[in-house]
Coordinates of C-alpha atoms and ligand atoms in Angstrom, one line a residue:
X1 CA 45.0 -35.0 -34.2
X2 CA 48.1 -32.9 -34.1
X3 CA 47.6 -29.3 -35.0
X4 CA 51.1 -28.1 -34.6
X5 CA 53.9 -28.1 -37.1
X6 CA 56.8 -30.5 -36.8
X7 CA 59.1 -27.6 -36.2
X8 CA 57.4 -27.3 -32.8
X9 CA 59.0 -30.5 -31.6
X10 CA 61.7 -28.5 -29.9
X11 CA 60.8 -28.2 -26.3
X12 CA 61.8 -26.0 -23.5
X13 CA 62.6 -28.6 -20.9
X14 CA 62.9 -27.2 -17.5
X15 CA 66.3 -27.1 -15.8
X16 CA 65.5 -30.1 -13.6
X17 CA 64.3 -32.1 -16.6
X18 CA 67.5 -31.4 -18.5
X19 CA 69.4 -32.5 -15.4
X20 CA 67.3 -35.7 -15.3
X21 CA 68.4 -36.5 -18.8
X22 CA 72.0 -35.5 -18.4
X23 CA 72.2 -37.3 -15.0
X24 CA 70.6 -40.5 -16.4
X25 CA 73.8 -42.5 -16.8
X26 CA 74.8 -41.8 -13.2
X27 CA 71.3 -42.6 -12.0
X28 CA 71.3 -46.0 -13.8
X29 CA 74.4 -47.1 -11.8
X30 CA 72.5 -46.4 -8.5
X31 CA 69.4 -48.5 -9.2
X32 CA 68.9 -50.9 -6.4
X33 CA 65.3 -52.2 -6.5
X34 CA 63.7 -54.2 -9.3
X35 CA 60.8 -51.9 -9.1
X36 CA 62.9 -48.9 -10.1
X37 CA 64.4 -50.8 -12.9
X38 CA 60.9 -51.8 -14.2
X39 CA 59.7 -48.2 -13.9
X40 CA 62.8 -46.9 -15.7
X41 CA 62.2 -49.4 -18.5
X42 CA 58.6 -48.3 -18.7
X43 CA 59.7 -44.6 -18.9
X44 CA 61.0 -45.3 -22.4
X45 CA 57.8 -45.5 -24.5
X46 CA 55.4 -44.3 -21.8
X47 CA 55.0 -41.0 -23.6
X48 CA 54.0 -42.9 -26.8
X49 CA 51.3 -44.8 -24.9
X50 CA 50.0 -41.6 -23.4
X51 CA 49.3 -40.2 -26.8
X52 CA 46.4 -42.7 -27.2
X53 CA 44.6 -41.0 -24.3
X54 CA 45.0 -37.4 -25.2
X55 CA 41.8 -37.1 -27.2
X56 CA 39.9 -38.2 -24.0
X57 CA 39.3 -41.8 -25.1
X58 CA 39.2 -44.4 -22.3
X59 CA 40.8 -47.7 -23.2
X60 CA 40.6 -51.2 -21.7
X61 CA 43.9 -53.1 -21.3
X62 CA 42.8 -55.5 -24.1
X63 CA 42.2 -52.6 -26.5
X64 CA 45.6 -51.1 -25.6
X65 CA 47.4 -54.3 -26.2
X66 CA 45.8 -54.6 -29.7
X67 CA 46.4 -50.9 -30.5
X68 CA 50.0 -50.9 -29.5
X69 CA 51.0 -54.4 -30.4
X70 CA 53.0 -54.5 -27.1
X71 CA 53.3 -57.5 -24.9
X72 CA 51.1 -57.2 -21.8
X73 CA 54.1 -56.9 -19.5
X74 CA 55.7 -54.1 -21.5
X75 CA 52.4 -52.3 -21.8
X76 CA 51.8 -52.6 -18.0
X77 CA 55.3 -51.1 -17.3
X78 CA 54.4 -48.1 -19.3
X79 CA 50.9 -47.7 -17.8
X80 CA 52.5 -48.0 -14.3
X81 CA 54.8 -45.1 -15.2
X82 CA 51.9 -42.9 -16.4
X83 CA 49.9 -43.8 -13.3
X84 CA 52.8 -42.9 -11.0
X85 CA 53.0 -39.6 -12.8
X86 CA 49.4 -39.1 -11.9
X87 CA 48.3 -38.7 -15.5
X88 CA 46.2 -41.9 -15.9
X89 CA 43.6 -43.6 -13.7
X90 CA 40.9 -46.1 -14.0
X91 CA 37.3 -45.2 -14.8
X92 CA 34.2 -47.4 -14.6
X93 CA 32.2 -47.4 -17.9
X94 CA 28.8 -48.9 -18.2
X95 CA 28.1 -52.6 -17.5
X96 CA 30.0 -55.4 -19.3
X97 CA 28.2 -58.5 -20.5
X98 CA 29.1 -60.3 -17.2
X99 CA 27.2 -57.6 -15.3
X100 CA 30.3 -56.1 -13.7
X101 CA 31.2 -52.5 -14.8
X102 CA 34.0 -52.5 -17.4
X103 CA 37.2 -51.0 -16.1
X104 CA 39.0 -48.7 -18.4
X105 CA 42.0 -46.5 -18.2
X106 CA 41.8 -42.8 -19.0
X107 CA 43.6 -39.5 -18.8
X108 CA 42.8 -37.7 -15.6
X109 CA 42.3 -34.1 -16.9
X110 CA 42.5 -32.5 -13.5
X111 CA 45.8 -34.3 -12.6
X112 CA 47.9 -31.3 -13.6
X113 CA 47.3 -27.7 -14.5
X114 CA 48.4 -25.5 -17.4
X115 CA 49.0 -21.8 -16.9
X116 CA 47.9 -19.9 -20.0
X117 CA 48.9 -16.2 -20.4
X118 CA 47.7 -13.7 -23.0
X119 CA 49.7 -10.5 -23.0
X120 CA 48.3 -7.7 -25.1
X121 CA 49.2 -4.1 -25.8
X122 CA 47.3 -3.0 -22.7
X123 CA 46.0 -6.2 -21.0
X124 CA 47.3 -9.2 -19.3
X125 CA 45.0 -12.2 -19.0
X126 CA 45.8 -15.5 -17.3
X127 CA 43.9 -18.7 -16.9
X128 CA 44.5 -22.1 -15.3
X129 CA 43.3 -24.9 -17.5
X130 CA 43.1 -28.6 -17.1
X131 CA 44.8 -31.2 -19.3
X132 CA 41.8 -31.1 -21.7
X133 CA 42.6 -27.4 -22.3
X134 CA 39.4 -26.4 -20.5
X135 CA 39.9 -23.1 -18.7
X136 CA 39.0 -23.5 -15.0
X137 CA 39.6 -20.0 -13.7
X138 CA 40.6 -16.7 -15.3
X139 CA 42.0 -13.4 -14.1
X140 CA 43.1 -10.2 -15.7
X141 CA 44.9 -7.0 -15.0
X142 CA 45.5 -3.8 -17.0
X143 CA 49.3 -3.4 -17.7
X144 CA 51.6 -1.0 -19.4
X145 CA 53.9 -2.9 -21.7
X146 CA 56.8 -0.5 -21.2
X147 CA 57.0 -1.5 -17.6
X148 CA 59.1 -4.3 -19.0
X149 CA 59.2 -8.1 -18.7
X150 CA 60.2 -8.5 -15.1
X151 CA 57.3 -6.5 -13.7
X152 CA 54.7 -7.9 -16.1
X153 CA 55.7 -11.5 -15.7
X154 CA 55.6 -11.1 -11.9
X155 CA 52.1 -9.7 -12.3
X156 CA 51.2 -12.8 -14.3
X157 CA 52.6 -15.1 -11.7
X158 CA 50.8 -13.2 -8.9
X159 CA 47.5 -13.6 -10.8
X160 CA 48.2 -17.3 -11.2
X161 CA 49.0 -17.6 -7.5
X162 CA 45.6 -16.1 -6.7
X163 CA 43.9 -18.6 -9.0
X164 CA 45.8 -21.5 -7.5
X165 CA 44.6 -20.6 -4.1
X166 CA 41.1 -20.3 -5.3
X167 CA 41.3 -23.8 -6.7
X168 CA 43.1 -25.2 -3.6
X169 CA 46.1 -26.2 -5.8
X170 CA 49.8 -25.4 -5.6
X171 CA 52.6 -24.3 -8.0
X172 CA 53.8 -27.9 -8.2
X173 CA 50.5 -28.8 -10.0
X174 CA 51.5 -26.6 -13.0
X175 CA 53.0 -28.8 -15.7
X176 CA 53.3 -26.2 -18.4
X177 CA 53.1 -22.5 -19.2
X178 CA 51.8 -21.3 -22.5
X179 CA 52.2 -17.6 -23.2
X180 CA 51.2 -15.3 -26.1
X181 CA 52.9 -12.0 -26.7
X182 CA 51.9 -9.2 -29.1
X183 CA 55.0 -9.4 -31.4
X184 CA 57.3 -11.7 -33.2
X185 CA 58.8 -14.5 -31.1
X186 CA 61.7 -16.9 -31.8
X187 CA 59.6 -20.0 -31.1
X188 CA 62.6 -22.3 -30.4
X189 CA 64.0 -20.0 -27.7
X190 CA 60.8 -18.4 -26.4
X191 CA 62.4 -15.0 -26.7
X192 CA 60.6 -12.0 -28.4
X193 CA 62.4 -10.9 -31.6
X194 CA 62.5 -7.1 -32.1
X195 CA 58.9 -6.7 -31.1
X196 CA 57.9 -3.1 -32.2
X197 CA 55.4 -2.3 -29.4
X198 CA 57.3 -4.1 -26.6
X199 CA 60.4 -2.0 -25.7
X200 CA 62.6 -3.8 -23.2
X201 CA 61.4 -7.3 -24.3
X202 CA 63.7 -7.9 -27.2
X203 CA 65.5 -11.2 -26.7
X204 CA 64.2 -11.5 -23.1
X205 CA 64.4 -15.1 -22.0
X206 CA 60.8 -15.7 -20.9
X207 CA 61.2 -19.5 -20.3
X208 CA 64.2 -19.0 -18.0
X209 CA 62.3 -16.4 -16.0
X210 CA 59.5 -18.9 -15.4
X211 CA 61.9 -21.7 -14.6
X212 CA 63.2 -19.7 -11.6
X213 CA 59.6 -19.9 -10.2
X214 CA 58.0 -23.0 -11.6
X215 CA 59.1 -26.6 -12.5
X216 CA 57.2 -26.4 -15.8
X217 CA 57.7 -26.5 -19.5
X218 CA 57.4 -23.0 -21.0
X219 CA 56.2 -22.2 -24.5
X220 CA 56.0 -18.7 -25.9
X221 CA 54.4 -17.7 -29.2
X222 CA 53.0 -14.8 -31.1
X223 CA 49.5 -14.1 -29.8
X224 CA 47.9 -14.3 -33.3
X225 CA 49.3 -17.8 -33.8
X226 CA 47.8 -18.8 -30.5
X227 CA 44.5 -17.3 -31.5
X228 CA 44.5 -19.4 -34.7
X229 CA 45.1 -22.5 -32.7
X230 CA 42.4 -21.5 -30.2
X231 CA 40.0 -21.0 -33.1
X232 CA 40.9 -24.4 -34.6
X233 CA 40.1 -25.9 -31.2
X234 CA 36.7 -24.3 -31.3
X235 CA 36.0 -25.3 -34.9
X236 CA 36.9 -28.9 -34.3
X237 CA 37.8 -31.5 -37.0
X238 CA 37.6 -30.8 -40.7
X239 CA 38.7 -27.1 -40.5
X240 CA 42.2 -27.5 -41.7
X241 CA 42.8 -24.5 -43.9
X242 CA 42.0 -21.1 -42.6
X243 CA 43.5 -17.8 -42.0
X244 CA 43.0 -16.1 -38.6
X245 CA 43.4 -12.3 -38.8
X246 CA 43.8 -10.1 -35.7
X247 CA 42.7 -6.5 -36.2
X248 CA 43.4 -4.4 -33.1
X249 CA 46.2 -2.1 -32.2
X250 CA 48.3 -4.0 -34.7
X251 CA 47.4 -6.3 -37.6
X252 CA 48.7 -9.9 -38.0
X253 CA 47.5 -13.3 -39.0
X254 CA 48.0 -16.9 -38.1
X255 CA 48.0 -19.5 -40.9
X256 CA 46.5 -23.0 -40.4
X257 CA 47.2 -25.0 -43.6
X258 CA 46.8 -28.7 -43.9
X259 CA 45.7 -28.7 -40.2
X260 CA 49.0 -27.3 -39.1
X261 CA 50.0 -23.9 -37.8
X262 CA 52.6 -22.5 -40.3
X263 CA 55.4 -20.5 -38.8
X264 CA 57.7 -20.3 -41.8
X265 CA 61.5 -20.4 -41.7
X266 CA 62.0 -17.7 -39.0
X267 CA 58.6 -17.7 -37.3
X268 CA 57.2 -14.6 -39.1
X269 CA 54.7 -16.3 -41.5
X270 CA 51.4 -14.4 -41.4
X271 CA 52.9 -11.0 -40.6
X272 CA 50.6 -9.2 -42.9
X273 CA 50.6 -5.9 -41.1
X274 CA 53.6 -4.7 -43.0
X275 CA 52.5 -5.5 -46.5
X276 CA 52.2 -2.3 -48.6
X277 CA 48.8 -1.3 -49.8
X278 CA 47.7 1.2 -52.4
X279 CA 46.2 3.7 -50.0
X280 CA 49.4 3.8 -48.0
X281 CA 51.4 6.1 -50.3
X282 CA 53.1 8.8 -48.1
X283 CA 52.0 7.1 -44.8
X284 CA 55.0 5.9 -42.8
X285 CA 54.9 3.0 -40.4
X286 CA 56.7 2.5 -37.1
X287 CA 58.6 -0.4 -38.8
X288 CA 60.4 2.2 -40.9
X289 CA 58.6 1.4 -44.2
X290 CA 56.0 3.4 -46.1
X291 CA 52.5 2.3 -46.8
X292 CA 52.1 -0.7 -44.5
X293 CA 48.6 -2.1 -43.9
X294 CA 49.0 -1.5 -40.2
X295 CA 49.9 2.2 -40.7
X296 CA 46.6 2.7 -42.6
X297 CA 44.0 0.3 -41.2
X298 CA 44.8 -0.5 -37.5
X299 CA 42.5 0.5 -34.6
X300 CA 44.6 3.5 -33.6
X301 CA 44.7 4.7 -37.3
X302 CA 40.9 4.4 -37.6
X303 CA 40.5 6.4 -34.4
X304 CA 42.9 9.0 -35.8
X305 CA 40.9 9.3 -39.0
X306 CA 37.8 9.9 -36.9
X307 CA 39.4 12.6 -34.8
X308 CA 40.5 14.3 -38.0
X309 CA 36.8 14.4 -39.0
X310 CA 35.9 15.9 -35.6
X311 CA 34.6 12.6 -34.1
X312 CA 36.0 11.9 -30.6
X313 CA 37.7 8.5 -30.6
X314 CA 40.8 7.5 -28.8
X315 CA 40.8 3.7 -28.3
X316 CA 39.8 0.6 -30.2
X317 CA 36.8 0.4 -27.9
X318 CA 35.7 3.9 -28.8
X319 CA 35.8 2.9 -32.5
X320 CA 33.7 -0.2 -31.8
X321 CA 31.2 1.7 -29.6
X322 CA 30.8 4.4 -32.3
X323 CA 30.0 1.7 -34.9
X324 CA 27.6 0.1 -32.6
X325 CA 25.9 3.4 -32.0
X326 CA 25.4 3.8 -35.8
X327 CA 27.9 6.7 -36.2
X328 CA 28.2 7.2 -40.0
X329 CA 31.8 8.3 -40.0
X330 CA 32.9 5.4 -37.9
X331 CA 31.0 2.9 -40.1
X332 CA 32.7 4.4 -43.2
X333 CA 36.1 4.3 -41.6
X334 CA 35.7 0.7 -40.4
X335 CA 34.4 -0.4 -43.8
X336 CA 37.4 1.3 -45.5
X337 CA 39.8 -0.5 -43.1
X338 CA 38.0 -3.7 -44.2
X339 CA 38.7 -2.9 -47.9
X340 CA 42.4 -2.2 -47.0
X341 CA 42.6 -5.5 -45.2
X342 CA 40.8 -7.1 -48.1
X343 CA 43.5 -6.0 -50.5
X344 CA 46.1 -8.0 -48.6
X345 CA 43.8 -10.9 -47.9
X346 CA 42.9 -11.3 -51.6
X347 CA 46.6 -12.0 -52.2
X348 CA 46.7 -14.4 -49.3
X349 CA 43.7 -16.3 -50.7
X350 CA 45.6 -16.7 -54.0
X351 CA 48.6 -18.1 -52.1
X352 CA 46.9 -20.3 -49.5
X353 CA 43.4 -21.1 -50.8
X354 CA 41.9 -21.1 -47.3
X355 CA 38.3 -22.3 -46.7
X356 CA 37.7 -19.5 -44.1
X357 CA 39.1 -16.2 -43.2
X358 CA 38.3 -15.6 -39.5
X359 CA 38.6 -12.0 -38.2
X360 CA 39.4 -11.5 -34.5
X361 CA 40.9 -8.7 -32.3
X362 CA 39.0 -5.8 -30.8
X363 CA 38.0 -4.1 -34.0
X364 CA 36.3 -7.4 -35.2
X365 CA 33.5 -6.4 -32.8
X366 CA 32.6 -3.9 -35.4
X367 CA 31.1 -7.0 -37.1
X368 CA 29.3 -6.8 -40.4
X369 CA 30.5 -3.3 -41.4
X370 CA 34.1 -4.5 -41.3
X371 CA 33.3 -7.8 -42.9
X372 CA 31.4 -6.0 -45.8
X373 CA 34.6 -4.1 -46.7
X374 CA 36.8 -7.2 -46.6
X375 CA 34.3 -9.2 -48.7
X376 CA 33.9 -6.5 -51.2
X377 CA 37.5 -6.6 -52.2
X378 CA 38.3 -10.3 -51.6
X379 CA 35.4 -11.6 -53.6
X380 CA 36.0 -9.1 -56.4
X381 CA 39.7 -9.9 -56.7
X382 CA 39.9 -13.5 -55.9
X383 CA 39.8 -16.3 -58.5
X384 CA 36.4 -17.8 -58.7
X385 CA 37.5 -21.3 -57.7
X386 CA 39.3 -20.0 -54.6
X387 CA 36.4 -17.7 -53.4
X388 CA 33.5 -19.9 -54.5
X389 CA 33.2 -21.5 -51.0
X390 CA 35.3 -19.1 -49.0
X391 CA 33.7 -17.9 -45.8
X392 CA 34.7 -14.6 -44.2
X393 CA 33.4 -14.2 -40.7
X394 CA 34.3 -13.0 -37.2
X395 CA 36.0 -15.3 -34.6
X396 CA 34.0 -17.6 -32.3
X397 CA 36.7 -17.6 -29.6
X398 CA 36.6 -13.9 -28.8
X399 CA 38.8 -12.9 -25.9
X400 CA 39.4 -16.5 -24.9
X401 CA 41.1 -17.5 -28.2
X402 CA 44.7 -16.7 -27.3
X403 CA 44.3 -18.3 -23.8
X404 CA 42.9 -21.5 -25.3
X405 CA 45.6 -21.6 -27.9
X406 CA 48.3 -21.0 -25.2
X407 CA 47.0 -23.9 -23.1
X408 CA 46.6 -26.2 -26.1
X409 CA 50.1 -25.6 -27.4
X410 CA 51.6 -26.0 -23.8
X411 CA 49.7 -29.2 -23.2
X412 CA 50.8 -30.6 -26.6
X413 CA 54.4 -30.1 -25.7
X414 CA 54.2 -31.0 -22.0
X415 CA 52.6 -34.3 -22.8
X416 CA 54.7 -35.1 -25.8
X417 CA 56.6 -38.4 -25.7
X418 CA 60.0 -36.7 -25.1
X419 CA 58.7 -34.5 -22.3
X420 CA 56.9 -37.4 -20.6
X421 CA 60.0 -39.5 -20.7
X422 CA 62.1 -36.7 -19.2
X423 CA 59.5 -36.2 -16.4
X424 CA 59.4 -39.9 -15.7
X425 CA 63.2 -40.2 -15.3
X426 CA 63.2 -37.1 -13.1
X427 CA 60.5 -38.6 -10.9
X428 CA 62.4 -41.9 -10.5
X429 CA 65.7 -40.2 -10.0
X430 CA 64.3 -38.3 -7.1
X431 CA 62.7 -41.4 -5.5
Ligands
LIG501 ZN1 55.2 -1.4 -41.3

């Protein structure tokens, strides 16, 4: 089932794909062989047929004819296109009643690769995944965000190149890139929008940078949205209403409602870090406002609180390590951050009525001490009906969440009917 909002139907088609569409009229005039004509006819609608395979189901031709209501010849034209694109192949499944193995058609998950990138405040992780969104290989590198987009994207590409070599694959195998960044993103253009902790990245055209190096569709989103999608992948069917909260250097959330990621009108839905909380009076935030949740309860703020009490803590990891070691001040500080977060989440529960609140990000490793603070406030303030079955727990995806979300969203768009049609036309135009 689709987990992405309709507003995501806008796709970043690569330059050559755009050209394939724009040049289509001219291409039609040059068709010489009946085979090309057949394949071109099949391109229209091939993407729709492909959707039947994306959940991993293998189908017989008879099943497909019944499912689609298409004439066998039309169906075959579309299957031919998808086979030529290398996306579908035949698989043998069990023995039919006649004793011969039944031949079915299925998506070939290893046919193409997806490059997933998770950019954090101080880390860069990349993974190559197959078309089933299963990560095949991962790599990571520490980075300094202020080095700017050119240097960091080049590092991501270099890491990807290393993984491709390890897999014995090439850049041409990459069909899509999904990237998460730690800040707001204009989803339609793939450009960060005034990201507070990413100087030099504002309005940088990330998709165009990748298009200079890869013939791939590029999708860029806020990392918390991708973590929410990654978590949904892990949870599986029936988890259609939950809130994913990242508590790390910053604080943000991704909203899954009715099974769909909600971005809102401008893509900033879920930006809970800058909601004012009671304990924030007199505390100024880097966004320019006073009393923001992020200015009071983020990882760096917890570390600062500990230093003021004479406990040495610099990083998010230090905070988590201190809690794990049973340091009382650290446990108190994390529990208080949980209460602060709970104040905002109680309001979110009233607005959205989620069945779960899932806490991720580095500080979530503080576990039960953090959750206790959140639960204390949310269960106390929430209406009985909205909190009766509400679960508040830590993420199951851990560090992989954003990468999984990035590959899922990139595959969703790269294998969408429109993108497949554009790819098919491009392929036949080049033949
Ligand atoms: Zn703020």
